[in-house]
Amino acid sequence: MKAIGFYKALPIEEQHSLVEQEVETPIANGYDLLIEVNAVSVNPVDTKQRKAKKSNEEAFRILGFDGAGIVKAVGDKCTLFQIGDEVYYAGDVTRNGSNAEYQLVDERLVGKKPKHLSFAEAAAMPLTAITAWESLHDRMKITEKDRGKSILIIGGAGGVGSIAIQLASLQGLTVIATASRQETTDWCQSLGADIVVNHYEDLYTQLQANQLEGVDYILCLADTNQHWDGMAACIKPQGTICAIVENKDSLDMQKIRAKSVTFAWEFMFTRSMFQAEDQIEQHHMLTKMSELFDEGKLRHTMTSVLSPLTAETLKQAHQQLEDGKMIGKLVIEQK
C-alpha cells in the first residue's frame, strides 16, 4: 500500500521532510480493525511528532491521528464493527497513523461515522472532539448539575476550541472564548460563544468589563506558561483549570494554591498509550458525538480541504498549521 511518512525530523520545507513509500498492508488481529482510509485531518500533534523524532530512529514513521474510512477486515477479538462499516477515529500516537491507504486501529478507539457527515467532514472531528470531551467531562468533571456555571476557553478558534465551545454550550455553561482577529472572533460567536475576549490583552480586566469577577472553569488550549498568570487571576476559588499544551517552564502553583484550584492535564492519547482498562470510553464518546452530529446539535469544524493525499499536499497542510493561523480543521481527502 502507499504510505506517507519520514525517516528523520526535518523542517517541512525540506524535500524529504515527508515522502511517499510502498509498505506492506497490515493484517488485522485481536481488537484491530483494518480500515481503508478515505480522508484524514492534520493536527498540531502531527507537526510536533514530525519534529520530535529521535535521530537514532531508523524506522519509517507514518503520522496521522485523525481518519475516516471503511472497515475492510476485523481481528478475532472484535465485536463492535463489521466489514463494510463506515467509521471515524483518532487512533494511537504509538502506532503508524492514517497517512496511508490502510490503517490498523483498535476498535475500542473507533466510532461509527455520523451518517450526515461526509468522510472528509467526519475525519475533521475525532482527535479534537475527544480532547474537548475528555477535558470537560473526565478532567474537569463537568456534569448536568453544573449548568449555569462559566468557562473560559483560551484559543477558541482552533480545532479543539471549535468543538469545546459547542460542547460547553450544550452543557449549559456560559462560554467565554478568546480570539485575536475579527474572523476568529466571528467564528467563535458562530459556534455559540457568549463572550469573546482577546488573549493578547489582560484577561481579568476583560472579564470585569463583561460584568464577570471570575470563571468556574478554564480550558487552556494555547501556551500554558504564557497564560498562567491570567488564568490564576480569572479562576474562581475552588475552580478547575485544564490545559493541553505542555509547559516549557515550571508552573508556579502557588498562584492558585490559596484558591484551592484543581489543575489537570489532558492528553487524548493517554488511554491508548498506556493500554488503560477504559480505552473503550473513547468508542463511547465518538458514538455519542456521532448522534449529536446527526441530530444537528453539533456541527463539524472542517474549514479547509486538500486533495489527493500525497507528500506534497501533506507538506502544505503541515505548513499551514505551523503558520499558526488555522481556524477550525484542515482535511485531506485520499482521492
mmCIF file of C-alpha atoms in Angstrom:
data_model
loop_
_atom_site.group_PDB
_atom_site.id
_atom_site.type_symbol
_atom_site.label_atom_id
_atom_site.label_comp_id
_atom_site.label_asym_id
_atom_site.label_seq_id
_atom_site.Cartn_x
_atom_site.Cartn_y
_atom_site.Cartn_z
ATOM 1 C CA MET A 1 0.000 0.000 0.000
ATOM 2 C CA LYS A 2 1.033 3.632 -0.416
ATOM 3 C CA ALA A 3 2.008 5.499 2.744
ATOM 4 C CA ILE A 4 3.435 8.933 3.513
ATOM 5 C CA GLY A 5 5.975 9.289 6.299
ATOM 6 C CA PHE A 6 9.546 10.214 7.133
ATOM 7 C CA TYR A 7 12.837 8.841 8.395
ATOM 8 C CA LYS A 8 14.223 11.822 10.294
ATOM 9 C CA ALA A 9 13.000 15.116 11.673
ATOM 10 C CA LEU A 10 13.394 17.895 9.113
ATOM 11 C CA PRO A 11 11.885 21.355 8.581
ATOM 12 C CA ILE A 12 8.742 20.997 6.483
ATOM 13 C CA GLU A 13 10.382 22.967 3.657
ATOM 14 C CA GLU A 14 12.962 20.208 3.181
ATOM 15 C CA GLN A 15 12.376 17.828 0.258
ATOM 16 C CA HIS A 16 12.498 14.698 2.431
ATOM 17 C CA SER A 17 10.520 16.020 5.402
ATOM 18 C CA LEU A 18 7.652 13.814 4.179
ATOM 19 C CA VAL A 19 7.986 11.168 1.478
ATOM 20 C CA GLU A 20 5.783 8.564 -0.226
ATOM 21 C CA GLN A 21 6.713 4.918 0.049
ATOM 22 C CA GLU A 22 5.249 1.483 -0.633
ATOM 23 C CA VAL A 23 4.865 -0.590 2.560
ATOM 24 C CA GLU A 24 3.216 -3.877 3.460
ATOM 25 C CA THR A 25 -0.527 -3.695 4.021
ATOM 26 C CA PRO A 26 -1.044 -4.608 7.705
ATOM 27 C CA ILE A 27 -3.165 -7.560 8.867
ATOM 28 C CA ALA A 28 -5.943 -7.198 11.448
ATOM 29 C CA ASN A 29 -5.575 -9.327 14.584
ATOM 30 C CA GLY A 30 -7.024 -9.114 18.084
ATOM 31 C CA TYR A 31 -9.034 -5.924 18.620
ATOM 32 C CA ASP A 32 -7.704 -4.283 15.451
ATOM 33 C CA LEU A 33 -9.758 -3.117 12.504
ATOM 34 C CA LEU A 34 -8.147 -2.754 9.093
ATOM 35 C CA ILE A 35 -9.576 0.499 7.763
ATOM 36 C CA GLU A 36 -9.418 1.778 4.199
ATOM 37 C CA VAL A 37 -8.673 5.452 4.770
ATOM 38 C CA ASN A 38 -10.880 7.853 2.797
ATOM 39 C CA ALA A 39 -9.895 11.119 4.492
ATOM 40 C CA VAL A 40 -7.552 12.405 7.186
ATOM 41 C CA SER A 41 -7.193 15.656 9.043
ATOM 42 C CA VAL A 42 -3.974 17.251 10.237
ATOM 43 C CA ASN A 43 -3.481 18.409 13.820
ATOM 44 C CA PRO A 44 -0.728 20.248 15.711
ATOM 45 C CA VAL A 45 0.305 16.896 17.203
ATOM 46 C CA ASP A 46 1.279 15.757 13.678
ATOM 47 C CA THR A 47 3.778 18.589 13.308
ATOM 48 C CA LYS A 48 5.075 18.070 16.854
ATOM 49 C CA GLN A 49 5.566 14.349 16.279
ATOM 50 C CA ARG A 50 7.360 15.035 12.994
ATOM 51 C CA LYS A 51 9.778 17.426 14.693
ATOM 52 C CA ALA A 52 10.301 15.214 17.740
ATOM 53 C CA LYS A 53 11.539 12.036 16.045
ATOM 54 C CA LYS A 54 14.895 10.989 17.509
ATOM 55 C CA SER A 55 17.873 10.972 15.148
ATOM 56 C CA ASN A 56 18.677 7.335 16.016
ATOM 57 C CA GLU A 57 15.212 6.088 14.988
ATOM 58 C CA GLU A 58 15.654 4.361 11.637
ATOM 59 C CA ALA A 59 12.097 3.150 11.040
ATOM 60 C CA PHE A 60 9.817 4.805 8.501
ATOM 61 C CA ARG A 61 7.236 6.700 10.585
ATOM 62 C CA ILE A 62 3.685 7.194 9.317
ATOM 63 C CA LEU A 63 1.820 10.029 11.037
ATOM 64 C CA GLY A 64 -1.885 10.881 11.033
ATOM 65 C CA PHE A 65 -4.094 10.887 14.108
ATOM 66 C CA ASP A 66 -7.496 11.511 12.578
ATOM 67 C CA GLY A 67 -9.198 9.431 9.945
ATOM 68 C CA ALA A 68 -12.466 8.281 8.422
ATOM 69 C CA GLY A 69 -12.968 5.289 6.191
ATOM 70 C CA ILE A 70 -14.439 1.826 5.694
ATOM 71 C CA VAL A 71 -13.703 -1.325 7.696
ATOM 72 C CA LYS A 72 -12.090 -3.903 5.395
ATOM 73 C CA ALA A 73 -11.120 -6.590 7.928
ATOM 74 C CA VAL A 74 -11.627 -7.280 11.647
ATOM 75 C CA GLY A 75 -9.451 -9.009 14.218
ATOM 76 C CA ASP A 76 -10.543 -12.177 16.019
ATOM 77 C CA LYS A 77 -11.463 -10.279 19.228
ATOM 78 C CA CYS A 78 -13.557 -7.584 17.518
ATOM 79 C CA THR A 79 -17.240 -7.361 18.425
ATOM 80 C CA LEU A 80 -18.158 -3.716 17.782
ATOM 81 C CA PHE A 81 -17.780 -3.454 13.995
ATOM 82 C CA GLN A 82 -18.234 -5.457 10.829
ATOM 83 C CA ILE A 83 -16.666 -5.349 7.373
ATOM 84 C CA GLY A 84 -18.226 -2.501 5.411
ATOM 85 C CA ASP A 85 -18.921 -0.221 8.396
ATOM 86 C CA GLU A 86 -18.150 3.464 7.883
ATOM 87 C CA VAL A 87 -16.077 4.724 10.814
ATOM 88 C CA TYR A 88 -14.111 7.664 12.211
ATOM 89 C CA TYR A 89 -11.322 7.629 14.793
ATOM 90 C CA ALA A 90 -8.230 9.341 16.208
ATOM 91 C CA GLY A 91 -6.014 6.284 16.582
ATOM 92 C CA ASP A 92 -2.956 5.793 18.756
ATOM 93 C CA VAL A 93 0.146 8.010 18.853
ATOM 94 C CA THR A 94 2.390 4.976 19.455
ATOM 95 C CA ARG A 95 1.371 3.254 16.175
ATOM 96 C CA ASN A 96 1.507 4.053 12.483
ATOM 97 C CA GLY A 97 -1.133 6.560 11.530
ATOM 98 C CA SER A 98 -3.709 7.423 8.897
ATOM 99 C CA ASN A 99 -1.470 8.977 6.226
ATOM 100 C CA ALA A 100 -1.724 5.778 4.207
ATOM 101 C CA GLU A 101 -4.179 3.763 2.142
ATOM 102 C CA TYR A 102 -4.926 1.413 5.056
ATOM 103 C CA GLN A 103 -4.509 1.604 8.827
ATOM 104 C CA LEU A 104 -4.863 -0.682 11.820
ATOM 105 C CA VAL A 105 -6.858 0.838 14.678
ATOM 106 C CA ASP A 106 -8.063 -0.743 17.924
ATOM 107 C CA GLU A 107 -11.858 -0.909 17.656
ATOM 108 C CA ARG A 108 -12.191 0.480 21.190
ATOM 109 C CA LEU A 109 -10.903 3.818 19.832
ATOM 110 C CA VAL A 110 -13.305 3.909 16.874
ATOM 111 C CA GLY A 111 -16.863 5.175 16.347
ATOM 112 C CA LYS A 112 -19.469 4.803 13.604
ATOM 113 C CA LYS A 113 -19.178 7.733 11.194
ATOM 114 C CA PRO A 114 -22.015 10.264 11.573
ATOM 115 C CA LYS A 115 -24.494 9.490 8.792
ATOM 116 C CA HIS A 116 -24.990 13.153 7.939
ATOM 117 C CA LEU A 117 -21.279 13.938 7.571
ATOM 118 C CA SER A 118 -19.072 13.149 4.586
ATOM 119 C CA PHE A 119 -15.864 11.198 5.151
ATOM 120 C CA ALA A 120 -13.924 14.479 4.963
ATOM 121 C CA GLU A 121 -16.181 16.222 7.486
ATOM 122 C CA ALA A 122 -16.058 13.220 9.817
ATOM 123 C CA ALA A 123 -12.261 12.967 9.591
ATOM 124 C CA ALA A 124 -12.009 16.521 10.923
ATOM 125 C CA MET A 125 -13.542 15.632 14.249
ATOM 126 C CA PRO A 126 -12.224 12.690 16.329
ATOM 127 C CA LEU A 127 -8.995 13.966 17.912
ATOM 128 C CA THR A 128 -10.321 17.415 18.735
ATOM 129 C CA ALA A 129 -13.734 16.136 19.801
ATOM 130 C CA ILE A 130 -12.277 13.513 22.138
ATOM 131 C CA THR A 131 -9.832 16.063 23.568
ATOM 132 C CA ALA A 132 -12.646 18.524 24.236
ATOM 133 C CA TRP A 133 -14.957 15.846 25.672
ATOM 134 C CA GLU A 134 -12.282 14.418 27.979
ATOM 135 C CA SER A 135 -11.259 17.921 29.097
ATOM 136 C CA LEU A 136 -14.781 18.912 30.063
ATOM 137 C CA HIS A 137 -16.096 15.648 31.468
ATOM 138 C CA ASP A 138 -13.140 13.457 32.514
ATOM 139 C CA ARG A 139 -10.673 16.101 33.692
ATOM 140 C CA MET A 140 -12.899 18.970 34.898
ATOM 141 C CA LYS A 141 -15.763 16.643 35.918
ATOM 142 C CA ILE A 142 -18.466 18.889 34.423
ATOM 143 C CA THR A 143 -21.914 17.325 34.656
ATOM 144 C CA GLU A 144 -25.539 18.321 34.232
ATOM 145 C CA LYS A 145 -25.555 19.850 37.736
ATOM 146 C CA ASP A 146 -23.046 22.475 36.574
ATOM 147 C CA ARG A 147 -25.473 24.183 34.187
ATOM 148 C CA GLY A 148 -25.250 27.940 34.552
ATOM 149 C CA LYS A 149 -21.580 27.964 35.541
ATOM 150 C CA SER A 150 -18.938 29.682 33.409
ATOM 151 C CA ILE A 151 -15.952 28.509 31.369
ATOM 152 C CA LEU A 152 -13.099 30.436 29.745
ATOM 153 C CA ILE A 153 -11.741 28.676 26.637
ATOM 154 C CA ILE A 154 -8.348 30.080 25.661
ATOM 155 C CA GLY A 155 -7.787 29.517 21.934
ATOM 156 C CA GLY A 156 -11.413 29.221 20.914
ATOM 157 C CA ALA A 157 -10.979 29.246 17.128
ATOM 158 C CA GLY A 158 -8.592 26.300 16.876
ATOM 159 C CA GLY A 159 -9.587 22.693 16.314
ATOM 160 C CA VAL A 160 -10.197 21.750 19.960
ATOM 161 C CA GLY A 161 -11.655 25.137 20.859
ATOM 162 C CA SER A 162 -14.132 24.959 17.994
ATOM 163 C CA ILE A 163 -15.742 21.793 19.357
ATOM 164 C CA ALA A 164 -15.210 22.658 23.046
ATOM 165 C CA ILE A 165 -17.308 25.827 22.623
ATOM 166 C CA GLN A 166 -20.158 23.729 21.240
ATOM 167 C CA LEU A 167 -19.929 21.009 23.903
ATOM 168 C CA ALA A 168 -19.745 23.568 26.719
ATOM 169 C CA SER A 169 -22.767 25.391 25.323
ATOM 170 C CA LEU A 170 -24.700 22.123 25.133
ATOM 171 C CA GLN A 171 -23.784 21.562 28.777
ATOM 172 C CA GLY A 172 -25.478 24.854 29.653
ATOM 173 C CA LEU A 173 -22.315 26.765 30.553
ATOM 174 C CA THR A 174 -21.720 30.445 29.902
ATOM 175 C CA VAL A 175 -18.862 30.299 27.395
ATOM 176 C CA ILE A 176 -16.168 32.952 27.225
ATOM 177 C CA ALA A 177 -13.769 32.217 24.360
ATOM 178 C CA THR A 178 -10.581 34.000 23.367
ATOM 179 C CA ALA A 179 -9.639 35.138 19.866
ATOM 180 C CA SER A 180 -7.493 37.941 18.474
ATOM 181 C CA ARG A 181 -8.793 38.669 14.971
ATOM 182 C CA GLN A 182 -12.200 39.631 13.677
ATOM 183 C CA GLU A 183 -12.507 36.428 11.663
ATOM 184 C CA THR A 184 -11.675 34.241 14.672
ATOM 185 C CA THR A 185 -13.999 36.272 16.885
ATOM 186 C CA ASP A 186 -16.822 35.800 14.378
ATOM 187 C CA TRP A 187 -16.058 32.064 14.180
ATOM 188 C CA CYS A 188 -16.244 31.629 17.974
ATOM 189 C CA GLN A 189 -19.529 33.523 18.147
ATOM 190 C CA SER A 190 -20.993 31.410 15.327
ATOM 191 C CA LEU A 191 -20.224 28.272 17.361
ATOM 192 C CA GLY A 192 -22.053 29.546 20.433
ATOM 193 C CA ALA A 193 -19.572 31.577 22.493
ATOM 194 C CA ASP A 194 -21.475 34.053 24.679
ATOM 195 C CA ILE A 195 -18.490 36.393 25.064
ATOM 196 C CA VAL A 196 -15.239 36.670 23.109
ATOM 197 C CA VAL A 197 -12.154 38.361 24.593
ATOM 198 C CA ASN A 198 -8.635 38.942 23.271
ATOM 199 C CA HIS A 199 -5.950 36.561 24.560
ATOM 200 C CA TYR A 200 -3.254 39.178 23.907
ATOM 201 C CA GLU A 201 -4.854 41.569 26.391
ATOM 202 C CA ASP A 202 -5.381 41.268 30.149
ATOM 203 C CA LEU A 203 -7.951 38.520 30.621
ATOM 204 C CA TYR A 204 -9.218 39.500 34.072
ATOM 205 C CA THR A 205 -9.784 43.131 33.063
ATOM 206 C CA GLN A 206 -11.806 41.930 30.068
ATOM 207 C CA LEU A 207 -13.901 39.641 32.283
ATOM 208 C CA GLN A 208 -14.657 42.561 34.583
ATOM 209 C CA ALA A 209 -15.677 44.645 31.569
ATOM 210 C CA ASN A 210 -18.247 41.923 30.881
ATOM 211 C CA GLN A 211 -19.560 42.002 34.490
ATOM 212 C CA LEU A 212 -17.703 38.822 35.476
ATOM 213 C CA GLU A 213 -15.474 38.573 38.555
ATOM 214 C CA GLY A 214 -14.124 35.184 37.549
ATOM 215 C CA VAL A 215 -14.966 31.853 35.925
ATOM 216 C CA ASP A 216 -15.628 28.394 37.316
ATOM 217 C CA TYR A 217 -13.594 26.560 34.675
ATOM 218 C CA ILE A 218 -10.721 27.364 32.328
ATOM 219 C CA LEU A 219 -9.713 25.234 29.357
ATOM 220 C CA CYS A 220 -6.336 26.399 28.071
ATOM 221 C CA LEU A 221 -5.662 25.295 24.500
ATOM 222 C CA ALA A 222 -2.696 27.617 23.900
ATOM 223 C CA ASP A 223 0.682 28.292 25.538
ATOM 224 C CA THR A 224 0.175 27.269 29.186
ATOM 225 C CA ASN A 225 3.081 29.329 30.525
ATOM 226 C CA GLN A 226 2.064 32.438 28.613
ATOM 227 C CA HIS A 227 -1.440 32.431 30.073
ATOM 228 C CA TRP A 228 -0.689 31.115 33.565
ATOM 229 C CA ASP A 229 -0.851 34.454 35.397
ATOM 230 C CA GLY A 230 -4.050 35.387 33.581
ATOM 231 C CA MET A 231 -5.652 32.057 34.428
ATOM 232 C CA ALA A 232 -4.651 32.348 38.080
ATOM 233 C CA ALA A 233 -6.335 35.758 38.227
ATOM 234 C CA CYS A 234 -9.506 34.667 36.391
ATOM 235 C CA ILE A 235 -10.288 31.348 38.066
ATOM 236 C CA LYS A 236 -12.781 31.423 40.925
ATOM 237 C CA PRO A 237 -11.965 29.903 44.317
ATOM 238 C CA GLN A 238 -12.323 26.103 44.108
ATOM 239 C CA GLY A 239 -12.456 26.299 40.321
ATOM 240 C CA THR A 240 -10.769 23.955 37.849
ATOM 241 C CA ILE A 241 -8.161 24.586 35.146
ATOM 242 C CA CYS A 242 -7.368 22.087 32.384
ATOM 243 C CA ALA A 243 -4.525 22.519 29.876
ATOM 244 C CA ILE A 244 -3.467 20.560 26.804
ATOM 245 C CA VAL A 245 -0.208 22.306 25.778
ATOM 246 C CA GLU A 246 2.916 21.147 27.603
ATOM 247 C CA ASN A 247 4.644 23.839 29.655
ATOM 248 C CA LYS A 248 8.187 24.838 28.731
ATOM 249 C CA ASP A 249 8.922 26.167 32.218
ATOM 250 C CA SER A 250 7.642 25.162 35.633
ATOM 251 C CA LEU A 251 4.205 26.468 36.546
ATOM 252 C CA ASP A 252 4.023 28.424 39.787
ATOM 253 C CA MET A 253 1.320 26.501 41.615
ATOM 254 C CA GLN A 254 1.487 28.973 44.492
ATOM 255 C CA LYS A 255 -0.525 31.336 42.314
ATOM 256 C CA ILE A 256 -3.578 29.055 42.570
ATOM 257 C CA ARG A 257 -2.966 27.396 45.963
ATOM 258 C CA ALA A 258 -4.872 29.905 48.119
ATOM 259 C CA LYS A 259 -7.948 29.480 45.905
ATOM 260 C CA SER A 260 -7.807 25.659 46.255
ATOM 261 C CA VAL A 261 -7.890 25.386 42.475
ATOM 262 C CA THR A 262 -7.767 21.976 40.791
ATOM 263 C CA PHE A 263 -5.354 21.691 37.851
ATOM 264 C CA ALA A 264 -5.447 18.855 35.303
ATOM 265 C CA TRP A 265 -3.648 17.907 32.110
ATOM 266 C CA GLU A 266 -5.488 16.467 29.135
ATOM 267 C CA PHE A 267 -3.740 14.240 26.587
ATOM 268 C CA MET A 268 -6.178 12.269 24.488
ATOM 269 C CA PHE A 269 -3.657 9.507 23.739
ATOM 270 C CA THR A 270 -3.282 8.584 27.422
ATOM 271 C CA ARG A 271 -5.806 5.767 27.272
ATOM 272 C CA SER A 272 -4.282 4.116 24.194
ATOM 273 C CA MET A 273 -0.652 4.825 25.087
ATOM 274 C CA PHE A 274 -0.951 3.088 28.467
ATOM 275 C CA GLN A 275 -3.477 0.458 27.357
ATOM 276 C CA ALA A 276 -5.882 1.735 30.004
ATOM 277 C CA GLU A 277 -8.686 -0.585 31.045
ATOM 278 C CA ASP A 278 -11.223 2.030 29.982
ATOM 279 C CA GLN A 279 -9.976 2.534 26.400
ATOM 280 C CA ILE A 280 -13.483 1.773 25.197
ATOM 281 C CA GLU A 281 -14.617 5.104 26.664
ATOM 282 C CA GLN A 282 -13.286 6.755 23.501
ATOM 283 C CA HIS A 283 -15.551 4.497 21.441
ATOM 284 C CA HIS A 284 -18.466 5.610 23.614
ATOM 285 C CA MET A 285 -17.508 9.286 23.212
ATOM 286 C CA LEU A 286 -17.342 9.056 19.431
ATOM 287 C CA THR A 287 -20.633 7.147 19.373
ATOM 288 C CA LYS A 288 -22.365 9.825 21.456
ATOM 289 C CA MET A 289 -20.946 12.649 19.375
ATOM 290 C CA SER A 290 -21.937 10.874 16.164
ATOM 291 C CA GLU A 291 -25.506 11.017 17.456
ATOM 292 C CA LEU A 292 -25.140 14.718 18.289
ATOM 293 C CA PHE A 293 -23.839 15.466 14.775
ATOM 294 C CA ASP A 294 -26.729 13.579 13.202
ATOM 295 C CA GLU A 295 -29.231 15.358 15.445
ATOM 296 C CA GLY A 296 -27.822 18.721 14.384
ATOM 297 C CA LYS A 297 -26.720 19.575 17.933
ATOM 298 C CA LEU A 298 -23.057 19.677 16.921
ATOM 299 C CA ARG A 299 -21.596 20.937 13.672
ATOM 300 C CA HIS A 300 -18.362 19.817 12.075
ATOM 301 C CA THR A 301 -15.420 22.224 12.145
ATOM 302 C CA MET A 302 -13.779 21.439 8.788
ATOM 303 C CA THR A 303 -12.805 24.723 7.145
ATOM 304 C CA SER A 304 -10.259 23.654 4.508
ATOM 305 C CA VAL A 305 -9.900 20.614 2.206
ATOM 306 C CA LEU A 306 -6.934 19.438 0.138
ATOM 307 C CA SER A 307 -6.776 16.523 -2.294
ATOM 308 C CA PRO A 308 -5.365 13.994 -3.022
ATOM 309 C CA LEU A 309 -3.345 12.597 -0.111
ATOM 310 C CA THR A 310 0.241 12.980 -1.326
ATOM 311 C CA ALA A 311 3.513 14.042 0.246
ATOM 312 C CA GLU A 312 3.114 17.498 -1.282
ATOM 313 C CA THR A 313 -0.427 18.120 -0.021
ATOM 314 C CA LEU A 314 0.576 16.818 3.409
ATOM 315 C CA LYS A 315 3.564 19.196 3.482
ATOM 316 C CA GLN A 316 1.213 22.022 2.575
ATOM 317 C CA ALA A 317 -1.071 21.061 5.448
ATOM 318 C CA HIS A 318 1.808 20.894 7.952
ATOM 319 C CA GLN A 319 2.992 24.309 6.791
ATOM 320 C CA GLN A 320 -0.449 25.823 7.307
ATOM 321 C CA LEU A 321 -0.603 24.523 10.864
ATOM 322 C CA GLU A 322 2.916 25.657 11.657
ATOM 323 C CA ASP A 323 1.984 29.167 10.497
ATOM 324 C CA GLY A 324 -0.382 29.310 13.484
ATOM 325 C CA LYS A 325 -3.326 30.984 11.739
ATOM 326 C CA MET A 326 -5.589 27.978 11.323
ATOM 327 C CA ILE A 327 -9.295 28.330 12.051
ATOM 328 C CA GLY A 328 -11.155 25.050 12.584
ATOM 329 C CA LYS A 329 -9.763 21.946 10.896
ATOM 330 C CA LEU A 330 -7.862 21.121 7.712
ATOM 331 C CA VAL A 331 -8.695 17.847 5.943
ATOM 332 C CA ILE A 332 -7.044 15.898 3.132
ATOM 333 C CA GLU A 333 -9.151 13.539 1.031
ATOM 334 C CA GLN A 334 -7.500 10.357 -0.221
ATOM 335 C CA LYS A 335 -8.526 10.902 -3.863
#
